[in-house]
Coordinates of N, CA and C in Angstrom, one line a residue:
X74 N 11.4 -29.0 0.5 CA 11.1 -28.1 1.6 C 12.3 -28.1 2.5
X75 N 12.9 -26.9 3.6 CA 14.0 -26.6 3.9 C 13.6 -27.0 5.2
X76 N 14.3 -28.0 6.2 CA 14.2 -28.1 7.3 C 14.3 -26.3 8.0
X77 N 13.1 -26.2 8.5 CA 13.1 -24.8 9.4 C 13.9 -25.0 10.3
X78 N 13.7 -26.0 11.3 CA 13.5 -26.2 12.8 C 15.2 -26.6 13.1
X79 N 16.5 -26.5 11.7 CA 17.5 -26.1 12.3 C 18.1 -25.0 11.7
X80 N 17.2 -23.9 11.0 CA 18.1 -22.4 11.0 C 17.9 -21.8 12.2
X81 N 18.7 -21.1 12.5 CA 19.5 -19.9 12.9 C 19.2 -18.5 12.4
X82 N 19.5 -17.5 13.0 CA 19.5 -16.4 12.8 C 21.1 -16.1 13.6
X83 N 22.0 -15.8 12.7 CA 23.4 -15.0 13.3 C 23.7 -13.7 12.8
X84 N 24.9 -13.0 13.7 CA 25.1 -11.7 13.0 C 26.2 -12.5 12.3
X85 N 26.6 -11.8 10.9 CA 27.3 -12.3 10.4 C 28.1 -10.4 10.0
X86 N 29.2 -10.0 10.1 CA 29.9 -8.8 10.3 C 29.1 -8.3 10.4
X87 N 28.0 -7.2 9.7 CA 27.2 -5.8 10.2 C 25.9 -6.5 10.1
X88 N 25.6 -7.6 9.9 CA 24.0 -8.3 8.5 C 24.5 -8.8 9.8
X89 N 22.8 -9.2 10.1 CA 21.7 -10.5 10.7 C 21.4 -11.2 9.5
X90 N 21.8 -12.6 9.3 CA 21.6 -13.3 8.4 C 21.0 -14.6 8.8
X91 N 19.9 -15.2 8.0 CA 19.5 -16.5 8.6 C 20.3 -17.7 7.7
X92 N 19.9 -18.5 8.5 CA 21.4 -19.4 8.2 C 20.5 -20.8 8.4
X93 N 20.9 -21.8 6.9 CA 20.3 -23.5 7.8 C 21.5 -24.1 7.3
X94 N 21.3 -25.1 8.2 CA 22.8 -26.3 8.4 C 22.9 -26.7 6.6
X95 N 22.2 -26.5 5.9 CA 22.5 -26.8 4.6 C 22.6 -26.3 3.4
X96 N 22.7 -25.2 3.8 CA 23.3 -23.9 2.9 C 24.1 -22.9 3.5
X97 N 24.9 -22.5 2.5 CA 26.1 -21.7 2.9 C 26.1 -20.4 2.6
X98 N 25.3 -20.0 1.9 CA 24.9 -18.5 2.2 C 23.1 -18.0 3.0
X99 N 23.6 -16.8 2.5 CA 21.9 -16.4 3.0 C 21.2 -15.4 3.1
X100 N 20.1 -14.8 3.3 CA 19.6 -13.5 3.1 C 19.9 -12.6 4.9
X101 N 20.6 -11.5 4.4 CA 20.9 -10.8 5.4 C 19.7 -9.5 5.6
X102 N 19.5 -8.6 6.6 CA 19.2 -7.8 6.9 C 20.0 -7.0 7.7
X103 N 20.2 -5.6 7.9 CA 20.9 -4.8 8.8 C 20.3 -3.1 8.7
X104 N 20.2 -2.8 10.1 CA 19.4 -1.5 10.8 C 20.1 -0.6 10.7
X105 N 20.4 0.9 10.0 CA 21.0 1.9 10.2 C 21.0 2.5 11.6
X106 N 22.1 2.8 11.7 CA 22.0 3.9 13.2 C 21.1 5.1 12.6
X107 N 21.6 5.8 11.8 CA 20.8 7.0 11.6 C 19.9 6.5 10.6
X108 N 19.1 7.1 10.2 CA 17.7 8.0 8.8 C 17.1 7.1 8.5
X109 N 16.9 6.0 9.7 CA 15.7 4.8 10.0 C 15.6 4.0 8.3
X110 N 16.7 3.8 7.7 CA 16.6 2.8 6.6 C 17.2 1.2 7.0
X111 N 16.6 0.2 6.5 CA 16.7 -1.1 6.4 C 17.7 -1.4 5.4
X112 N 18.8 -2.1 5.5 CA 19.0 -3.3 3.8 C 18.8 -4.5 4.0
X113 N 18.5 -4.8 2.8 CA 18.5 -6.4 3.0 C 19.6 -6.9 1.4
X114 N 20.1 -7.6 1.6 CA 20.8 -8.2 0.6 C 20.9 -10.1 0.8
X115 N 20.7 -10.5 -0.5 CA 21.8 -12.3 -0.4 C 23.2 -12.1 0.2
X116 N 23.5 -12.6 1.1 CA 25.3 -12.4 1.3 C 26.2 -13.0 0.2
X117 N 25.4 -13.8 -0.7 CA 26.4 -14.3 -1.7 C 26.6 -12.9 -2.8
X118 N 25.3 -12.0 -2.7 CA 25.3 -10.8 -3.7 C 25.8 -9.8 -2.8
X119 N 27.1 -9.2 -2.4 CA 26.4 -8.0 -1.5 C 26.5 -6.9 -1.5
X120 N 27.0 -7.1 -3.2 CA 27.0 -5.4 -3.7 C 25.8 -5.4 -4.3
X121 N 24.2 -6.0 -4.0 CA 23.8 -5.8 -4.6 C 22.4 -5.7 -3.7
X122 N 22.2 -4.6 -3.0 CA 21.6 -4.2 -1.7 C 20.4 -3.4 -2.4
X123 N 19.3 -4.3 -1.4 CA 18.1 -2.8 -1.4 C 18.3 -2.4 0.3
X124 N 17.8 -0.9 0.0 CA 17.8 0.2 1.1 C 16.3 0.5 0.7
X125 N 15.9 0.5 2.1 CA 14.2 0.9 2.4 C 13.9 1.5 3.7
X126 N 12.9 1.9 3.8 CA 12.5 2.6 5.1 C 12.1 1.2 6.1
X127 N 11.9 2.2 7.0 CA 11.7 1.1 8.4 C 10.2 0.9 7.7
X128 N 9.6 2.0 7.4 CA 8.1 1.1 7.3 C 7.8 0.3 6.4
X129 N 8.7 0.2 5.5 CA 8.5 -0.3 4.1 C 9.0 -1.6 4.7
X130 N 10.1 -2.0 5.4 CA 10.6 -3.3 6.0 C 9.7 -3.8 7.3
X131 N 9.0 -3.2 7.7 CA 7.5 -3.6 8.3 C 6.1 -3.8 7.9
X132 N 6.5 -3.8 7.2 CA 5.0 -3.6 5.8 C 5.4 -4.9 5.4
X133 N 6.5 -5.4 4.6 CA 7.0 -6.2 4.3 C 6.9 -7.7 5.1
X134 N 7.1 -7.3 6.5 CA 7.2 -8.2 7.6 C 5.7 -8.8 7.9
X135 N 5.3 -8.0 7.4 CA 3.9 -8.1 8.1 C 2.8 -8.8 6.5
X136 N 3.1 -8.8 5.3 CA 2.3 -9.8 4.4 C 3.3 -10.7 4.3
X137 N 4.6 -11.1 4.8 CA 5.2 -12.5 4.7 C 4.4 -13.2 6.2
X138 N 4.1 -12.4 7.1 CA 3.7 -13.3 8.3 C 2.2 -13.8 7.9
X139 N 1.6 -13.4 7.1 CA -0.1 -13.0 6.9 C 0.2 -14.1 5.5
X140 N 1.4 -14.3 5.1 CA 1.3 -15.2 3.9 C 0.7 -14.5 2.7
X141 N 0.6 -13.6 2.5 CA 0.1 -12.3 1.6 C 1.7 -11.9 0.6
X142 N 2.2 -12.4 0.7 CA 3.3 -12.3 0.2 C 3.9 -13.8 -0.8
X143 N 4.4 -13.7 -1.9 CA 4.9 -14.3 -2.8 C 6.0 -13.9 -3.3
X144 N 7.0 -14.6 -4.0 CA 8.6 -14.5 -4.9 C 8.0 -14.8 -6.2
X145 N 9.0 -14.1 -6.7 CA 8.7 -14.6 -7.9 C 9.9 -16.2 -8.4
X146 N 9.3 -17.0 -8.8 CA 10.2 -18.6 -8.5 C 10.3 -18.8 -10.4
X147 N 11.9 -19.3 -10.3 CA 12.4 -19.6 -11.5 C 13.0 -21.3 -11.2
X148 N 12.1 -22.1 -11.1 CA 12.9 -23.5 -10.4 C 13.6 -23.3 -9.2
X149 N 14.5 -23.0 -8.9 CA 15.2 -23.9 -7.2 C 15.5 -22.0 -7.0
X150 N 15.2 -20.5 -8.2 CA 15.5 -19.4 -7.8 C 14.4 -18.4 -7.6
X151 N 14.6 -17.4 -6.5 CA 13.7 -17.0 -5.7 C 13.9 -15.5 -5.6
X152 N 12.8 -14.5 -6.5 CA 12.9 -13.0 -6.4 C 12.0 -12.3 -5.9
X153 N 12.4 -11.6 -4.7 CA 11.6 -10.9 -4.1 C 11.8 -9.3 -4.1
X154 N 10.9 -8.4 -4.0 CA 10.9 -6.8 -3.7 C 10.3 -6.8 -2.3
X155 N 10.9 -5.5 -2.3 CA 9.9 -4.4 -1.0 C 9.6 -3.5 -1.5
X156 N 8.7 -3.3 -1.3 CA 7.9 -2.5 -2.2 C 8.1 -1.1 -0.9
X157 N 8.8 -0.1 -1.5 CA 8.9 1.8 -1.4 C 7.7 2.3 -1.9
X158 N 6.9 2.9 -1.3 CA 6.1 4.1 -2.3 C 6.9 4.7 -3.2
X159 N 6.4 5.0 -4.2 CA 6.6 6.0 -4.9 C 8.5 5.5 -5.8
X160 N 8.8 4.3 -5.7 CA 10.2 3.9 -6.1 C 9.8 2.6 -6.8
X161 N 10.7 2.2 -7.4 CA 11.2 0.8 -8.0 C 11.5 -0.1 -7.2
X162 N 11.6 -0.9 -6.6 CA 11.9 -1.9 -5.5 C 13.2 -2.5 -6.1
X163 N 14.2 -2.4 -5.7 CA 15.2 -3.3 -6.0 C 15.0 -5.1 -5.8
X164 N 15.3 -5.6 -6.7 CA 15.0 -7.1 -6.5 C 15.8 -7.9 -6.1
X165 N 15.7 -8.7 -5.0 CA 16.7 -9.1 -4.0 C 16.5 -11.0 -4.9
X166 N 17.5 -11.6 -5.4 CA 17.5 -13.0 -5.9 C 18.3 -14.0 -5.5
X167 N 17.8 -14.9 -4.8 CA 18.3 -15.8 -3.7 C 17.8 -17.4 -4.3
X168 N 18.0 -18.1 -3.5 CA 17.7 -19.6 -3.6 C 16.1 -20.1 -2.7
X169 N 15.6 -21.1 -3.7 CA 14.2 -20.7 -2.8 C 14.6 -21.5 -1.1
X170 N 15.4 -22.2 -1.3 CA 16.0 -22.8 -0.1 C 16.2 -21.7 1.2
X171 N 17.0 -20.4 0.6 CA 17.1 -19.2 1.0 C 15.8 -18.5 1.4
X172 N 15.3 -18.2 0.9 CA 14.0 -17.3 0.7 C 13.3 -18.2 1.6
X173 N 12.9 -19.6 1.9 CA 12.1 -20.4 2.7 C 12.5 -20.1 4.1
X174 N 14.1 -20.1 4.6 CA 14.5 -19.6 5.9 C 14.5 -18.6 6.5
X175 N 14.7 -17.3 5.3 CA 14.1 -16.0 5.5 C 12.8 -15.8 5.9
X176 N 11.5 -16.4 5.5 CA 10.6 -15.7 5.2 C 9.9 -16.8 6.9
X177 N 10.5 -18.0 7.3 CA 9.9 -18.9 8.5 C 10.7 -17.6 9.4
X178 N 12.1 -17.4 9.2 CA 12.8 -16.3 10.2 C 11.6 -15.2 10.5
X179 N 11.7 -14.5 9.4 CA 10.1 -13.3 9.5 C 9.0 -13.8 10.4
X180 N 8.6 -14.5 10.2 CA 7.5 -15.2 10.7 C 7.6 -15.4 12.7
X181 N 8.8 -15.9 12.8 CA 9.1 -16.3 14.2 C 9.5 -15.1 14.8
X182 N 9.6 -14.1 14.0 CA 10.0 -12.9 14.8 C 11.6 -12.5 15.2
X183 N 12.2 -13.3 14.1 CA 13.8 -13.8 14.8 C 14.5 -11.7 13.7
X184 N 13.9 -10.9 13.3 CA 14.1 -9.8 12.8 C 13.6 -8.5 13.4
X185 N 12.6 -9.0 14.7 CA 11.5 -7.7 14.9 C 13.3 -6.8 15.3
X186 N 14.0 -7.3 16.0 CA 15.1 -6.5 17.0 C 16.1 -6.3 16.1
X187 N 16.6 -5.7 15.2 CA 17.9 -5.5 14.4 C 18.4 -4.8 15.6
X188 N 20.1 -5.2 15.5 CA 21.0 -4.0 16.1 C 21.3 -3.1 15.1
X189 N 21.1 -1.8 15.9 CA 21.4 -1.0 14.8 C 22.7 -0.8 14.4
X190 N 23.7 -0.4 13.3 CA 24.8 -0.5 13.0 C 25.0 0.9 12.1
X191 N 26.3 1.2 11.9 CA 26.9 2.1 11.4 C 26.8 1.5 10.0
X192 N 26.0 2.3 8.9 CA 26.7 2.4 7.3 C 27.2 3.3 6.6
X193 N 28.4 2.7 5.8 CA 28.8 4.2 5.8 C 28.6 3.7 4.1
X194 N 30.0 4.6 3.0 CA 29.7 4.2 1.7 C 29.9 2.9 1.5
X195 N 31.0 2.0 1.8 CA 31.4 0.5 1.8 C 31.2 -0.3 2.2
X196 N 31.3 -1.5 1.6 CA 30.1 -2.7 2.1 C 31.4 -3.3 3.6
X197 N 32.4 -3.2 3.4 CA 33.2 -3.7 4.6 C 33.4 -5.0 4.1
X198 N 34.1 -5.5 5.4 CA 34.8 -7.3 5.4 C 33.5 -8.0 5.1
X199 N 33.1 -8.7 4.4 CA 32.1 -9.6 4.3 C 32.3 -11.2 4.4
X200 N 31.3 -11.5 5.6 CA 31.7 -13.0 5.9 C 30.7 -13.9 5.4
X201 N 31.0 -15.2 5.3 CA 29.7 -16.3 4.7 C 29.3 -16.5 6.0
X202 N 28.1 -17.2 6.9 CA 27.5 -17.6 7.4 C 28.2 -18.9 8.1
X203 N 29.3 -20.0 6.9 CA 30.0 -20.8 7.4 C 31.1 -20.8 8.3
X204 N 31.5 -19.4 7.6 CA 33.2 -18.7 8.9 C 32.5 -18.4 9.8
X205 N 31.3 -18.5 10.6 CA 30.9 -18.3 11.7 C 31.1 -19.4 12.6
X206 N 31.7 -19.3 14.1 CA 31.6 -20.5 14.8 C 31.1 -20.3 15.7

C-alpha cells in the first residue's frame, strides 16, 4: 500500500499530476480551454492520452470517490477506462502504486479545480514529476 499522506498534486508543464515521494512518474490530468474535454494520461506514456468530456471525467470522479470503481490489476500493473457514451474508452496503464495516488488524489478533491490550459496538436516539453522543485 502507497503511503497517501505524502503525495502531492503538482502542475507538472500543462498536466496536474499526482506525485508520491516514491515514484517518479504519474498519472496526469489537464482541462481544455475550449470544447470542455479532459485528458488524462501516465506522464511516463504521454503519447498515449485519453480525451473525454467534462462529464464523463465527473462521472468518473464520482464512482472512484463512492469506491464503485475498479482497474483492471496485472500484479504491481494497473488499467483503467473512462467510460464515453457511445465510444471505446481509451485505457490509461499505470502502476498500481500510481493508480493508488490518483484515485486517494480523486477522493481528497485535489482535481475538482483544473487550470484550464491551451491544447493544441502536440503534446509539448514534457516533464517527470522529479524535475520539479
Amino acid at each position: 500500500m502507497v503511503n497517501t499522506e505524502t503525495s502531492e498534486v503538482r502542475e507538472v508543464g500543462p498536466w496536474v499530476a499526482t506525485h508520491a515521494s516514491e515514484i517518479n512518474n504519474a498519472v496526469a490530468v489537464r482541462r481544455a480551454v475550449k470544447g470542455g474535454v479532459v485528458q488524462v494520461c501516465e506522464l511516463a506514456n504521454p503519447e498515449h492520452i485519453a480525451t473525454i468530456t467534462a462529464t464523463a471525467w465527473a462521472n468518473f470522479c464520482a464512482k472512484v470517490r463512492n469506491y464503485e470503481y475498479q482497474p483492471e490489476a496485472y500484479g504491481n500493473i494497473a488499467i483503467f477506462r473512462i467510460a464515453e457514451t457511445g465510444t471505446s474508452p481509451k485505457p490509461i496503464i499505470t502502476t498500481m502504486t500510481n493508480y493508488q495516488v490518483f484515485t486517494h488524489s480523486i477522493r481528497e478533491g485535489r482535481f475538482d479545480k483544473l487550470p484550464p490550459v491551451e491544447i493544441g496538436l502536440s503534446v509539448g516539453k514534457w516533464l517527470t514529476a522529479t524535475s520539479m522543485v
